[in-house]
Amino acid sequence: MSELDDPVFPVGALSVGEVARRSGVAVSTLHFYETKGLIRSLRTEGNQRRYPRGVLRRVAVIKVAQRTGIPLASIQAALARLPDGRAPTAEDWAGLSRAWRAELDERIRKLSQLRDQLDDCIGCGCLSLKACPLRNPQDALGAQGAGPRLLEPDAG
Amino acid sequence: MSELDDPVFPVGALSVGEVARRSGVAVSTLHFYETKGLIRSLRTEGNQRRYPRGVLRRVAVIKVAQRTGIPLASIQAALARLPDGRAPTAEDWAGLSRAWRAELDERIRKLSQLRDQLDDCIGCGCLSLKACPLRNPQDALGAQGAGPRLLEPDAG
DNA sequence: ACTTGACCTCAACTTTGGTTGAGGTTTTAC
DNA sequence: GTAAAACCTCAACCAAAGTTGAGGTCAAGT
């Protein structure tokens, strides 16, 4: 009988290698995620990691969120707000999805705005002119100064 | 008479501090861009940088391209293809804009696709199911945060 | 028993896009 | 003529998101 079936671990507990294989994420990445508080593990007597099956969904969610461009630190913060004791429900996950969808929407909106302005500028080649909206993004990095805010309103 | 008007430099040559002030980019960043081949400078007898006025447009273009998510190395490559001896024309810049617009379009397309899939998944909370399109991305996004993207699914 | 593969920790290294500071020179301004 | 401001180079450092390797332990198959 394999250690993985040891009754002190959740039914069907997974080793780190198994999680890696099934999630498509490198073992080193799983270790890394653990140091960042994105996932957690129990340890066997021999100090090896054992994950509950739910970790696969969790990793899947992390990867989707990453694809939307959300940094790991924010993902960690969002996951930390999931209910602590019980396994998250479909509605818990859906809540996260909604929040991330909103961020994604915002990113798409900003990029589209930039594209439209780039379109306008293609015609005139004005990129360096004072009047060009692309050249005067007062909020490019610091959002300081009370400029015209032509670009990326609400940056943050 | 100021050194900046020394006839051996292009009319209206700019010091690095002036470029920084007028472009909104830190002096250290201009130095950095120079090491990366994004901009070039002439030197005074005393080894200080002098930039032709065109550098302002060039820096403006760099910043716009960066905002579309294009890495500096690609921006450098694109700028390197500009005609070498004469100052770039409006059409030269417009050509760059068109190329970047296409990349931007592609990024927007991928993000929109991701959003739509996220929409579909909000209803069912399916994020970890095998059938979920979000879990099986055929269509990875390019790098957009910092850091290597070595593990994008099926990237090559 | 032994060998192999999977696992452990910890530290160092990678890339991108810069910033910060030390130590020294040049230019400008009074 | 001197002080301050601006400039120079070079090296080290930052963050994010990991990867790689060294040195050692654990588990599984024969």
GROMACS .gro file of N, CA, C and O in nm, chain B residues 73-113:
model
  164
  229ALA      N    1   1.345   4.528  -2.629
  229ALA     CA    2   1.429   4.465  -2.731
  229ALA      C    3   1.360   4.470  -2.868
  229ALA      O    4   1.426   4.494  -2.970
  230SER      N    5   1.230   4.450  -2.870
  230SER     CA    6   1.158   4.455  -2.998
  230SER      C    7   1.147   4.598  -3.048
  230SER      O    8   1.153   4.623  -3.169
  231ILE      N    9   1.132   4.689  -2.957
  231ILE     CA   10   1.126   4.830  -2.995
  231ILE      C   11   1.259   4.869  -3.057
  231ILE      O   12   1.265   4.935  -3.162
  232GLN      N   13   1.365   4.824  -2.994
  232GLN     CA   14   1.499   4.853  -3.046
  232GLN      C   15   1.513   4.798  -3.188
  232GLN      O   16   1.561   4.867  -3.277
  233ALA      N   17   1.468   4.676  -3.206
  233ALA     CA   18   1.479   4.614  -3.339
  233ALA      C   19   1.401   4.692  -3.443
  233ALA      O   20   1.446   4.713  -3.555
  234ALA      N   21   1.283   4.737  -3.404
  234ALA     CA   22   1.199   4.813  -3.498
  234ALA      C   23   1.264   4.947  -3.531
  234ALA      O   24   1.271   4.987  -3.647
  235LEU      N   25   1.314   5.013  -3.430
  235LEU     CA   26   1.378   5.144  -3.452
  235LEU      C   27   1.503   5.129  -3.538
  235LEU      O   28   1.537   5.218  -3.617
  236ALA      N   29   1.570   5.017  -3.522
  236ALA     CA   30   1.693   4.996  -3.597
  236ALA      C   31   1.666   4.985  -3.747
  236ALA      O   32   1.755   5.003  -3.828
  237ARG      N   33   1.541   4.958  -3.781
  237ARG     CA   34   1.506   4.944  -3.922
  237ARG      C   35   1.469   5.077  -3.987
  237ARG      O   36   1.439   5.082  -4.106
  238LEU      N   37   1.467   5.180  -3.908
  238LEU     CA   38   1.441   5.313  -3.965
  238LEU      C   39   1.559   5.352  -4.055
  238LEU      O   40   1.672   5.308  -4.030
  239PRO      N   41   1.533   5.433  -4.151
  239PRO     CA   42   1.642   5.476  -4.241
  239PRO      C   43   1.757   5.538  -4.165
  239PRO      O   44   1.737   5.613  -4.071
  240ASP      N   45   1.875   5.506  -4.202
  240ASP     CA   46   1.993   5.549  -4.122
  240ASP      C   47   2.051   5.683  -4.163
  240ASP      O   48   2.083   5.731  -4.158
  241GLY      N   49   2.062   5.770  -4.193
  241GLY     CA   50   2.129   5.890  -4.236
  241GLY      C   51   2.037   6.005  -4.222
  241GLY      O   52   2.072   6.105  -4.170
  242ARG      N   53   1.919   5.994  -4.274
  242ARG     CA   54   1.824   6.106  -4.264
  242ARG      C   55   1.729   6.086  -4.144
  242ARG      O   56   1.713   5.976  -4.094
  243ALA      N   57   1.669   6.198  -4.112
  243ALA     CA   58   1.569   6.190  -4.005
  243ALA      C   59   1.446   6.115  -4.058
  243ALA      O   60   1.412   6.130  -4.175
  244PRO      N   61   1.384   6.034  -3.978
  244PRO     CA   62   1.267   5.958  -4.024
  244PRO      C   63   1.152   6.052  -4.063
  244PRO      O   64   1.133   6.157  -4.002
  245THR      N   65   1.082   6.015  -4.165
  245THR     CA   66   0.967   6.095  -4.208
  245THR      C   67   0.842   6.051  -4.133
  245THR      O   68   0.841   5.948  -4.066
  246ALA      N   69   0.737   6.129  -4.153
  246ALA     CA   70   0.608   6.091  -4.093
  246ALA      C   71   0.568   5.951  -4.138
  246ALA      O   72   0.516   5.872  -4.061
  247GLU      N   73   0.596   5.922  -4.263
  247GLU     CA   74   0.557   5.790  -4.314
  247GLU      C   75   0.638   5.678  -4.248
  247GLU      O   76   0.587   5.568  -4.225
  248ASP      N   77   0.764   5.707  -4.218
  248ASP     CA   78   0.843   5.608  -4.146
  248ASP      C   79   0.778   5.575  -4.011
  248ASP      O   80   0.762   5.459  -3.974
  249TRP      N   81   0.741   5.681  -3.941
  249TRP     CA   82   0.678   5.659  -3.809
  249TRP      C   83   0.545   5.588  -3.825
  249TRP      O   84   0.509   5.500  -3.747
  250ALA      N   85   0.473   5.627  -3.927
  250ALA     CA   86   0.342   5.564  -3.948
  250ALA      C   87   0.356   5.414  -3.975
  250ALA      O   88   0.273   5.334  -3.931
  251GLY      N   89   0.466   5.379  -4.043
  251GLY     CA   90   0.490   5.237  -4.069
  251GLY      C   91   0.507   5.160  -3.939
  251GLY      O   92   0.451   5.053  -3.919
  252LEU      N   93   0.584   5.218  -3.846
  252LEU     CA   94   0.600   5.156  -3.715
  252LEU      C   95   0.466   5.144  -3.645
  252LEU      O   96   0.434   5.040  -3.587
  253SER      N   97   0.391   5.252  -3.650
  253SER     CA   98   0.262   5.252  -3.581
  253SER      C   99   0.174   5.140  -3.633
  253SER      O  100   0.106   5.072  -3.557
  254ARG      N  101   0.178   5.121  -3.764
  254ARG     CA  102   0.094   5.016  -3.823
  254ARG      C  103   0.135   4.878  -3.772
  254ARG      O  104   0.051   4.796  -3.735
  255ALA      N  105   0.266   4.857  -3.767
  255ALA     CA  106   0.314   4.727  -3.720
  255ALA      C  107   0.273   4.703  -3.574
  255ALA      O  108   0.224   4.596  -3.538
  256TRP      N  109   0.289   4.806  -3.495
  256TRP     CA  110   0.256   4.792  -3.353
  256TRP      C  111   0.105   4.781  -3.333
  256TRP      O  112   0.059   4.715  -3.242
  257ARG      N  113   0.034   4.848  -3.418
  257ARG     CA  114  -0.110   4.839  -3.408
  257ARG      C  115  -0.153   4.696  -3.428
  257ARG      O  116  -0.243   4.645  -3.361
  258ALA      N  117  -0.090   4.628  -3.520
  258ALA     CA  118  -0.124   4.488  -3.546
  258ALA      C  119  -0.097   4.402  -3.422
  258ALA      O  120  -0.178   4.318  -3.384
  259GLU      N  121   0.017   4.427  -3.358
  259GLU     CA  122   0.047   4.349  -3.237
  259GLU      C  123  -0.053   4.378  -3.127
  259GLU      O  124  -0.095   4.289  -3.054
  260LEU      N  125  -0.085   4.505  -3.118
  260LEU     CA  126  -0.180   4.546  -3.016
  260LEU      C  127  -0.315   4.480  -3.041
  260LEU      O  128  -0.380   4.429  -2.949
  261ASP      N  129  -0.355   4.478  -3.165
  261ASP     CA  130  -0.480   4.410  -3.204
  261ASP      C  131  -0.480   4.266  -3.159
  261ASP      O  132  -0.579   4.216  -3.106
  262GLU      N  133  -0.369   4.203  -3.182
  262GLU     CA  134  -0.358   4.062  -3.148
  262GLU      C  135  -0.371   4.042  -2.996
  262GLU      O  136  -0.439   3.952  -2.949
  263ARG      N  137  -0.306   4.130  -2.924
  263ARG     CA  138  -0.315   4.120  -2.778
  263ARG      C  139  -0.458   4.141  -2.730
  263ARG      O  140  -0.506   4.072  -2.641
  264ILE      N  141  -0.523   4.236  -2.791
  264ILE     CA  142  -0.661   4.264  -2.753
  264ILE      C  143  -0.750   4.144  -2.787
  264ILE      O  144  -0.836   4.105  -2.710
  265ARG      N  145  -0.722   4.086  -2.902
  265ARG     CA  146  -0.801   3.971  -2.944
  265ARG      C  147  -0.790   3.857  -2.843
  265ARG      O  148  -0.888   3.797  -2.802
  266LYS      N  149  -0.667   3.830  -2.802
  266LYS     CA  150  -0.647   3.720  -2.708
  266LYS      C  151  -0.712   3.748  -2.573
  266LYS      O  152  -0.771   3.659  -2.512
  267LEU      N  153  -0.697   3.870  -2.529
  267LEU     CA  154  -0.757   3.904  -2.400
  267LEU      C  155  -0.909   3.896  -2.408
  267LEU      O  156  -0.974   3.851  -2.314
  268SER      N  157  -0.964   3.937  -2.520
  268SER     CA  158  -1.110   3.934  -2.534
  268SER      C  159  -1.160   3.790  -2.535
  268SER      O  160  -1.263   3.757  -2.475
  269GLN      N  161  -1.084   3.706  -2.601
  269GLN     CA  162  -1.119   3.565  -2.605
  269GLN      C  163  -1.118   3.507  -2.463
  269GLN      O  164  -1.209   3.435  -2.423
   0.00000   0.00000   0.00000
